[in-house]
Every structure is written in C-alpha cells, then in structure tokens.
mmCIF file of C-alpha atoms in Angstrom:
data_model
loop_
_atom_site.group_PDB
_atom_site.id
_atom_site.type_symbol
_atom_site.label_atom_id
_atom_site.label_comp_id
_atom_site.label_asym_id
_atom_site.label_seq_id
_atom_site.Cartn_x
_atom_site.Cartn_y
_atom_site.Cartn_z
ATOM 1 C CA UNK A 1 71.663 13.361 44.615
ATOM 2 C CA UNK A 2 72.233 13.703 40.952
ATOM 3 C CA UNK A 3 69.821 15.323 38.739
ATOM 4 C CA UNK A 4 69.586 15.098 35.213
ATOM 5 C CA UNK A 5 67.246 17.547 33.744
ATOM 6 C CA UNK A 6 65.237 17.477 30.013
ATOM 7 C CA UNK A 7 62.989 19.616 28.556
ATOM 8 C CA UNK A 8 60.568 20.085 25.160
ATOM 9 C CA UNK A 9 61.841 16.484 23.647
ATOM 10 C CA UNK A 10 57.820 16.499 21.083
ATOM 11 C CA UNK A 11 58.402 13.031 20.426
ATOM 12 C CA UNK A 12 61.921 12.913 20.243
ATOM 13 C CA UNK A 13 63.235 11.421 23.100
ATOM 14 C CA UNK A 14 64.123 8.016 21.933
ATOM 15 C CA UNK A 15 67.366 9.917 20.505
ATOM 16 C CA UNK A 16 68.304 11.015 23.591
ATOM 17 C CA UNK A 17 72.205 9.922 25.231
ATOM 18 C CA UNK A 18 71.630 10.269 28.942
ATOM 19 C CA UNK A 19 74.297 11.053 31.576
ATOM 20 C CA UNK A 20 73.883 8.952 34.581
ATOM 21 C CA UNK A 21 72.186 9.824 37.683
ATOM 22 C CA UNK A 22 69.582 9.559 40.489
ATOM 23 C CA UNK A 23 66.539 11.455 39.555
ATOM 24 C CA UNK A 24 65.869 12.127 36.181
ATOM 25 C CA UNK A 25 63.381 15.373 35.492
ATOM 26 C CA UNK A 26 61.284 16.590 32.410
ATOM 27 C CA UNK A 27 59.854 19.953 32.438
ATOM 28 C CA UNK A 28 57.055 19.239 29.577
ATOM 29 C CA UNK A 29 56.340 19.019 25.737
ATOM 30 C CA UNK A 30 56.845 15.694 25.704
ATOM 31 C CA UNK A 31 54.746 15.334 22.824
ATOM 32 C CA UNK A 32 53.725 17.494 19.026
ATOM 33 C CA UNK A 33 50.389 17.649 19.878
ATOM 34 C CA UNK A 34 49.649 15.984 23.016
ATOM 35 C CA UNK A 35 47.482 12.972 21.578
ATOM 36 C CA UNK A 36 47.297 9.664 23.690
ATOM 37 C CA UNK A 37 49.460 7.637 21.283
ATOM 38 C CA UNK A 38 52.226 10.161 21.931
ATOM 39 C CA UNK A 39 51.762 9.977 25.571
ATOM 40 C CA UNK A 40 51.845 6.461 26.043
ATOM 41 C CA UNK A 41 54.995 6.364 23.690
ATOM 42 C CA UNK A 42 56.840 8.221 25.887
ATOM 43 C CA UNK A 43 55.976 6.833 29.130
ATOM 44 C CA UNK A 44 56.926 3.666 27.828
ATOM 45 C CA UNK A 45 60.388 5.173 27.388
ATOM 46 C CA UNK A 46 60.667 7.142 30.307
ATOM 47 C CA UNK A 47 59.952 4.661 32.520
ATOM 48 C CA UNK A 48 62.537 2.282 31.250
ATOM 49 C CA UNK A 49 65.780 4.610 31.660
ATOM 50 C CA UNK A 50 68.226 3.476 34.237
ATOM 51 C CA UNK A 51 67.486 6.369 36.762
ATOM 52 C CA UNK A 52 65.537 5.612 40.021
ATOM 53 C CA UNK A 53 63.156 8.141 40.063
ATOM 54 C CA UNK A 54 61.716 9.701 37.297
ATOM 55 C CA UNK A 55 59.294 12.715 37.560
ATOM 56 C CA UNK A 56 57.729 15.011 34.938
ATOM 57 C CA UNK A 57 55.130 17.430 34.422
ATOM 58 C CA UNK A 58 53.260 18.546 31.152
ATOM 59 C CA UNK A 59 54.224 21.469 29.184
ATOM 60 C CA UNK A 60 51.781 23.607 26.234
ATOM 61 C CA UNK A 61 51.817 21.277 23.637
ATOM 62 C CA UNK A 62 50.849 18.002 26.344
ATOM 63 C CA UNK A 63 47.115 18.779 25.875
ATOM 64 C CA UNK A 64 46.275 14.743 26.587
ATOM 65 C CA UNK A 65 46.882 16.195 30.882
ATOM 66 C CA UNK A 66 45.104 19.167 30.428
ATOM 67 C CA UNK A 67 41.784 17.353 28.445
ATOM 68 C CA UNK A 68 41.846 13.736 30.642
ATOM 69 C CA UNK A 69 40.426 12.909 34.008
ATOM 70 C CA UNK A 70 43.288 12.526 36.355
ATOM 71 C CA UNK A 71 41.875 9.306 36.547
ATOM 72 C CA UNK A 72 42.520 8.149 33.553
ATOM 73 C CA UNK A 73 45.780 9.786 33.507
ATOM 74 C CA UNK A 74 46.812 8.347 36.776
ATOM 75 C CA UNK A 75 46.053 4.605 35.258
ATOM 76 C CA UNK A 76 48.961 5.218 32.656
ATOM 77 C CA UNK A 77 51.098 6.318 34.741
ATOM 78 C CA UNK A 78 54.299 3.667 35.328
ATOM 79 C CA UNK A 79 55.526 2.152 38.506
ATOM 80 C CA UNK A 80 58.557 4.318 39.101
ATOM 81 C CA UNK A 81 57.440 7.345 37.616
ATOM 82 C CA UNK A 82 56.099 10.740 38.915
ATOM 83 C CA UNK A 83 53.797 13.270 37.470
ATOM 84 C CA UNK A 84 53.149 16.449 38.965
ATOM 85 C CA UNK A 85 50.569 19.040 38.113
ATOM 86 C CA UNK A 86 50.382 21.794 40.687
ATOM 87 C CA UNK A 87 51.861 18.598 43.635
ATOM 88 C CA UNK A 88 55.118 17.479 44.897
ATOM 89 C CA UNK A 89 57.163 14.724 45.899
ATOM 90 C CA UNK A 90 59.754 14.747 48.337
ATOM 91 C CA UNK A 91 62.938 12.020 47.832
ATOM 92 C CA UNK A 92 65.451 11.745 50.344
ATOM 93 C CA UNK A 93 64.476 15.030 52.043
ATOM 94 C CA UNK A 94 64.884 17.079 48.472
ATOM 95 C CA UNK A 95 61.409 18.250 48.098
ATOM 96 C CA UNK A 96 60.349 18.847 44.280
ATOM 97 C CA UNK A 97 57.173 20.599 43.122
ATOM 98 C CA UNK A 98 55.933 20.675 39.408
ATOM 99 C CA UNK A 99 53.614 23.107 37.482
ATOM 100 C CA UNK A 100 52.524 22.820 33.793
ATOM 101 C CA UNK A 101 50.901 26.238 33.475
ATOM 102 C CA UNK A 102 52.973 29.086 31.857
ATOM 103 C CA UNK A 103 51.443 32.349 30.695
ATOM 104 C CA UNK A 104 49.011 32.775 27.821
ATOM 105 C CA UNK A 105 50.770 31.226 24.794
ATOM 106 C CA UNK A 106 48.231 31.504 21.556
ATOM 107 C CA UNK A 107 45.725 28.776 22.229
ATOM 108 C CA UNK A 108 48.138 25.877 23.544
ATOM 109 C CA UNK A 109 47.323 23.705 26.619
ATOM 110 C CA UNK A 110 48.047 25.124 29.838
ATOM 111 C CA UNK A 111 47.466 28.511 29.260
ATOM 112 C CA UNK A 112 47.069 31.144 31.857
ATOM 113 C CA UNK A 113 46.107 34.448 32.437
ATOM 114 C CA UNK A 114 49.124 37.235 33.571
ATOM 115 C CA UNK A 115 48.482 38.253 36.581
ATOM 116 C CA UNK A 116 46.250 36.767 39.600
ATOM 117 C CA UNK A 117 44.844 34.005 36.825
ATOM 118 C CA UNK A 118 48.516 32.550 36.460
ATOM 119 C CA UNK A 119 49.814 33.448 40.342
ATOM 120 C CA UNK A 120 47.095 31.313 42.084
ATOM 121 C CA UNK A 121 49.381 28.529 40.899
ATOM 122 C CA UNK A 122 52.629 29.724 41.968
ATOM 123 C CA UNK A 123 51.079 31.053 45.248
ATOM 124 C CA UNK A 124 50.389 26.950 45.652
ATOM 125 C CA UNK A 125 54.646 26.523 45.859
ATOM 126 C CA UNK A 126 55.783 25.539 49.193
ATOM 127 C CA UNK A 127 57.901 28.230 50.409
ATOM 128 C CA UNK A 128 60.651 25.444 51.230
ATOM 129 C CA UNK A 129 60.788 23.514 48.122
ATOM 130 C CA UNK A 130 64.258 22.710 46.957
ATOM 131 C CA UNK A 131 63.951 21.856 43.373
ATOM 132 C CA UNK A 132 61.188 23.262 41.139
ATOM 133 C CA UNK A 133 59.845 21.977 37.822
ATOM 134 C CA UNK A 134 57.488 24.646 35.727
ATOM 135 C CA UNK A 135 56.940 24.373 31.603
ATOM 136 C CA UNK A 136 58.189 28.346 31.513
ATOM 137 C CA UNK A 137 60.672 30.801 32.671
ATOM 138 C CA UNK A 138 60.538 33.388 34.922
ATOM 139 C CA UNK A 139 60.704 36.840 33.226
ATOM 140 C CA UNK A 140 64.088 38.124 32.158
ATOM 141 C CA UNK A 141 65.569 34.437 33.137
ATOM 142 C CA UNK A 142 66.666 32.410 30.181
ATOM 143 C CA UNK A 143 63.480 33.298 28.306
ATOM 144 C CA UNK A 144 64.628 35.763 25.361
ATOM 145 C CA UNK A 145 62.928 34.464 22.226
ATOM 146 C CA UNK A 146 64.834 34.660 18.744
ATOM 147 C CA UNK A 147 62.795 37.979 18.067
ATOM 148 C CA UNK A 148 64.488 39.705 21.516
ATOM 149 C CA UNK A 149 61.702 39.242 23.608
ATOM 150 C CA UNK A 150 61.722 37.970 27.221
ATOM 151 C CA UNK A 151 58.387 36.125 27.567
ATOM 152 C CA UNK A 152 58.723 34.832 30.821
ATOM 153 C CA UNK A 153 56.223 34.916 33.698
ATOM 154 C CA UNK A 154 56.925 38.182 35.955
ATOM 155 C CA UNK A 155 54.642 36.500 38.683
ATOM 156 C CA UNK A 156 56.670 33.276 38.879
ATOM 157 C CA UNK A 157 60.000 35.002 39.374
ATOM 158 C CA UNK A 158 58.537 36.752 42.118
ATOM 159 C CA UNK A 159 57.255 33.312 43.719
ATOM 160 C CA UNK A 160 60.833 32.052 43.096
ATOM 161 C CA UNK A 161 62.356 35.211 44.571
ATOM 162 C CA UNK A 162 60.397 35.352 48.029
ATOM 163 C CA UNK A 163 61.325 31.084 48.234
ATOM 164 C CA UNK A 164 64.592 30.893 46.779
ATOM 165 C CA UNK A 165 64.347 27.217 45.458
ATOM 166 C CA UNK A 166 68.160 25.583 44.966
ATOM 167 C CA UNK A 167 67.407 24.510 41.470
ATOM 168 C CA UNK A 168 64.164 26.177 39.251
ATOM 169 C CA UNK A 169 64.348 23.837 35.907
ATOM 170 C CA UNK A 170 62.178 24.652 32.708
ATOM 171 C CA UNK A 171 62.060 24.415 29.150
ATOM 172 C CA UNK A 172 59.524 26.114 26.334
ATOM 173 C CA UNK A 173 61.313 28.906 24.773
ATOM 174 C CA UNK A 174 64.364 26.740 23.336
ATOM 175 C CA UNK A 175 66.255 29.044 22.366
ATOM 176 C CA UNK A 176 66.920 29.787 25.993
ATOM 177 C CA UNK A 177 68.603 26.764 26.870
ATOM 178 C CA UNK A 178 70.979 26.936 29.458
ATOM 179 C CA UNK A 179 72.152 27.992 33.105
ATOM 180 C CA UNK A 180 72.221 31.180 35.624
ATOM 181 C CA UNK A 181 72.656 31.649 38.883
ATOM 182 C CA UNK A 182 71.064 33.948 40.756
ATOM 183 C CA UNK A 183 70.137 34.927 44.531
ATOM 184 C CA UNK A 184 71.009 31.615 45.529
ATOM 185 C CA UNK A 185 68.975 29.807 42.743
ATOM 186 C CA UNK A 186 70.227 28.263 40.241
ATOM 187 C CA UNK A 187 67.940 28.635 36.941
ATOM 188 C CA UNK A 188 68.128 25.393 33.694
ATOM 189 C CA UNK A 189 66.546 26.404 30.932
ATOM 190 C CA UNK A 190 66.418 22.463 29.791
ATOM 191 C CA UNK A 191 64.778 22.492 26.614
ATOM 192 C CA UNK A 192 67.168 20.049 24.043
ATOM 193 C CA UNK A 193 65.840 21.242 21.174
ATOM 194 C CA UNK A 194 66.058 24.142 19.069
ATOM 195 C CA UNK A 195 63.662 26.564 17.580
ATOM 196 C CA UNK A 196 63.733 24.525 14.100
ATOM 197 C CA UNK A 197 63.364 21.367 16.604
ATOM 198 C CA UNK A 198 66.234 19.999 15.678
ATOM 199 C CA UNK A 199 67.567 17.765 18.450
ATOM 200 C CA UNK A 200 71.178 19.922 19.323
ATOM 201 C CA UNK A 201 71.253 20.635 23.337
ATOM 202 C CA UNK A 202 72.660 18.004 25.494
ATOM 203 C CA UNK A 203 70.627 16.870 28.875
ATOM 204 C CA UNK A 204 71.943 18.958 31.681
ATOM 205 C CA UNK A 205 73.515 17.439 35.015
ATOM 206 C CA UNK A 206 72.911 18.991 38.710
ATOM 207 C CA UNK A 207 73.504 18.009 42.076
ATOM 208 C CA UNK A 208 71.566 18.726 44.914
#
C-alpha cells in the first residue's frame, strides 16, 4: 500500500503536485483559521484527488472540528473520505489511528495540557496500530523550531515507544519537515510549508 503523506497546507492545497498512490493522509492545518468556508473548500478538494482512500485529522489552526457538533461535522464529510479525531480505520489490514491534540500551543484549537491532560489521548492508541496520524511531534523527533527548541510532546513519544507504530506522520512545526527512523518506526514530519508559509516541501511517499 502506498502512502502519500501532507501536512499544514492553511488553504493552500489547491497548489499541491501529488505523487500517486493508495491512501492519501493529512496530518492537520488544513485551514488559516479554521472557519467553515475554509473547511468546506478543502474537502471539496480532497475528496476529488485520484487516491482511494483519503483520511485526515485536524491540526491547531482547524478550530471549525474542535467548535462543531460531530454532527454537523460528520454531514460534510465526503463519500470517500475519513476523518479521525481520537478513532481509527483499518484498510486492508493496515490499521491507522488519528489525533488532533498536540500540547499547549498559545490559545490555538486543540490544545492540551503536558502531562496526564494530553496522555489520556495517546493512552486511547491501540497498542497495534500500524500507521499513526497526530497534528505534533514527539519530543526530540523532527520538532526543533527555528529558535532551537524541541517542542514536541514527551508523553506521545513514550506512547509511540511502548507500540512501535511502522509509520508515525505529523506536521505543525514546519520547519521540521522530514524523515527518521527510529526503533523500528519510521517518523514524517509532513508539513509542506515553511515557517514564512511559503509552499517549498514536496508531499512525501511511504509504503506500508
């Protein structure tokens, strides 16, 4: 199964030059500011590209999922397309799980606590998930910011750690984009854009 993994697009995605493949994955910030217009814009073009499944969770700045009945939200969603908030899906025995929340990030949507606040969600994991979609990093995993800092969440690379996922895709801090393996995971920092949000990294290609 091909994967081909995007992350942090805010409204941008129309620009996009997609590699083929099977399943294709966004890890949040799909919008500036989250408002419904913005939403429905992009669902309109996600659910049109020439990929089978398409699945995608909310990221900080998505604050239409966080404020919305799921409801509501499930009404908009397109045949053909997945979104997860703390659920999975499983596809032809690959079994994918999706998280929005990432640790407490000025007063964005999403936000969590450190600690017990932000782990009750990653406790919710399946310990045999294969491929795992959450907004932020783990600590010290692709999540340096341009001032040095590694912002990452230390409780979800502990999750990740004790489960060993084959894939753990994100996005957020875009000036981490890119790969690493480690312990038998490998970790996609997915985001496409930079930190001026200019539109620079190329969608990223896995197989599982």
């Amino acid at each position: 199964m091909k994967l081909t993994l995007i992350s942090d697009t805010h409204g941008y995605h129309s620009y996009l030059q997609l590699p083929s493949g099977d399943v294709l994955l966004h890890t949040g910030d799909i919008s500036k500011r989250g408002d419904e217009f913005e939403v429905q814009a992009f669902l309109e073009w996600f659910s049109q590209q020439a990929f089978k499944h398409k699945i995608f969770i909310a990221g900080n700045h998505d604050f239409f999922f966080e404020q919305e009945s799921p409801e509501k939200i499930a009404t908009m969603i397109p045949e053909g397309v997945t979104y997860l908030n703390d659920s999975g899906i499983t596809i032809d025995g690959i079994k994918f799980w999706g998280s929005p929340v990432q640790p407490r990030f000025f007063d964005w949507a999403f936000n969590r606590d450190r600690g017990a606040d932000i782990d009750r969600h990653w406790q919710l994991i399946p310990p045999d998930v294969d491929v795992l979609l959450t907004h932020g990093p783990p600590h010290g995993i692709l999540d340096r910011t341009a001032h040095g800092l590694e912002v990452g969440c230390e409780m979800l690379r502990k999750r990740i750690s004790e489960i060993k996922p084959r894939l753990s895709v994100f996005g957020h801090i875009h000036e981490g984009y890119g790969m690493r393996e480690m312990e038998g995971t490998t970790f996609v920092n997915a985001s496409v854009l930079d930190l001026r949000y200019d539109l620079v990294n190329e969608p990223v290609s896995f197989s599982v």
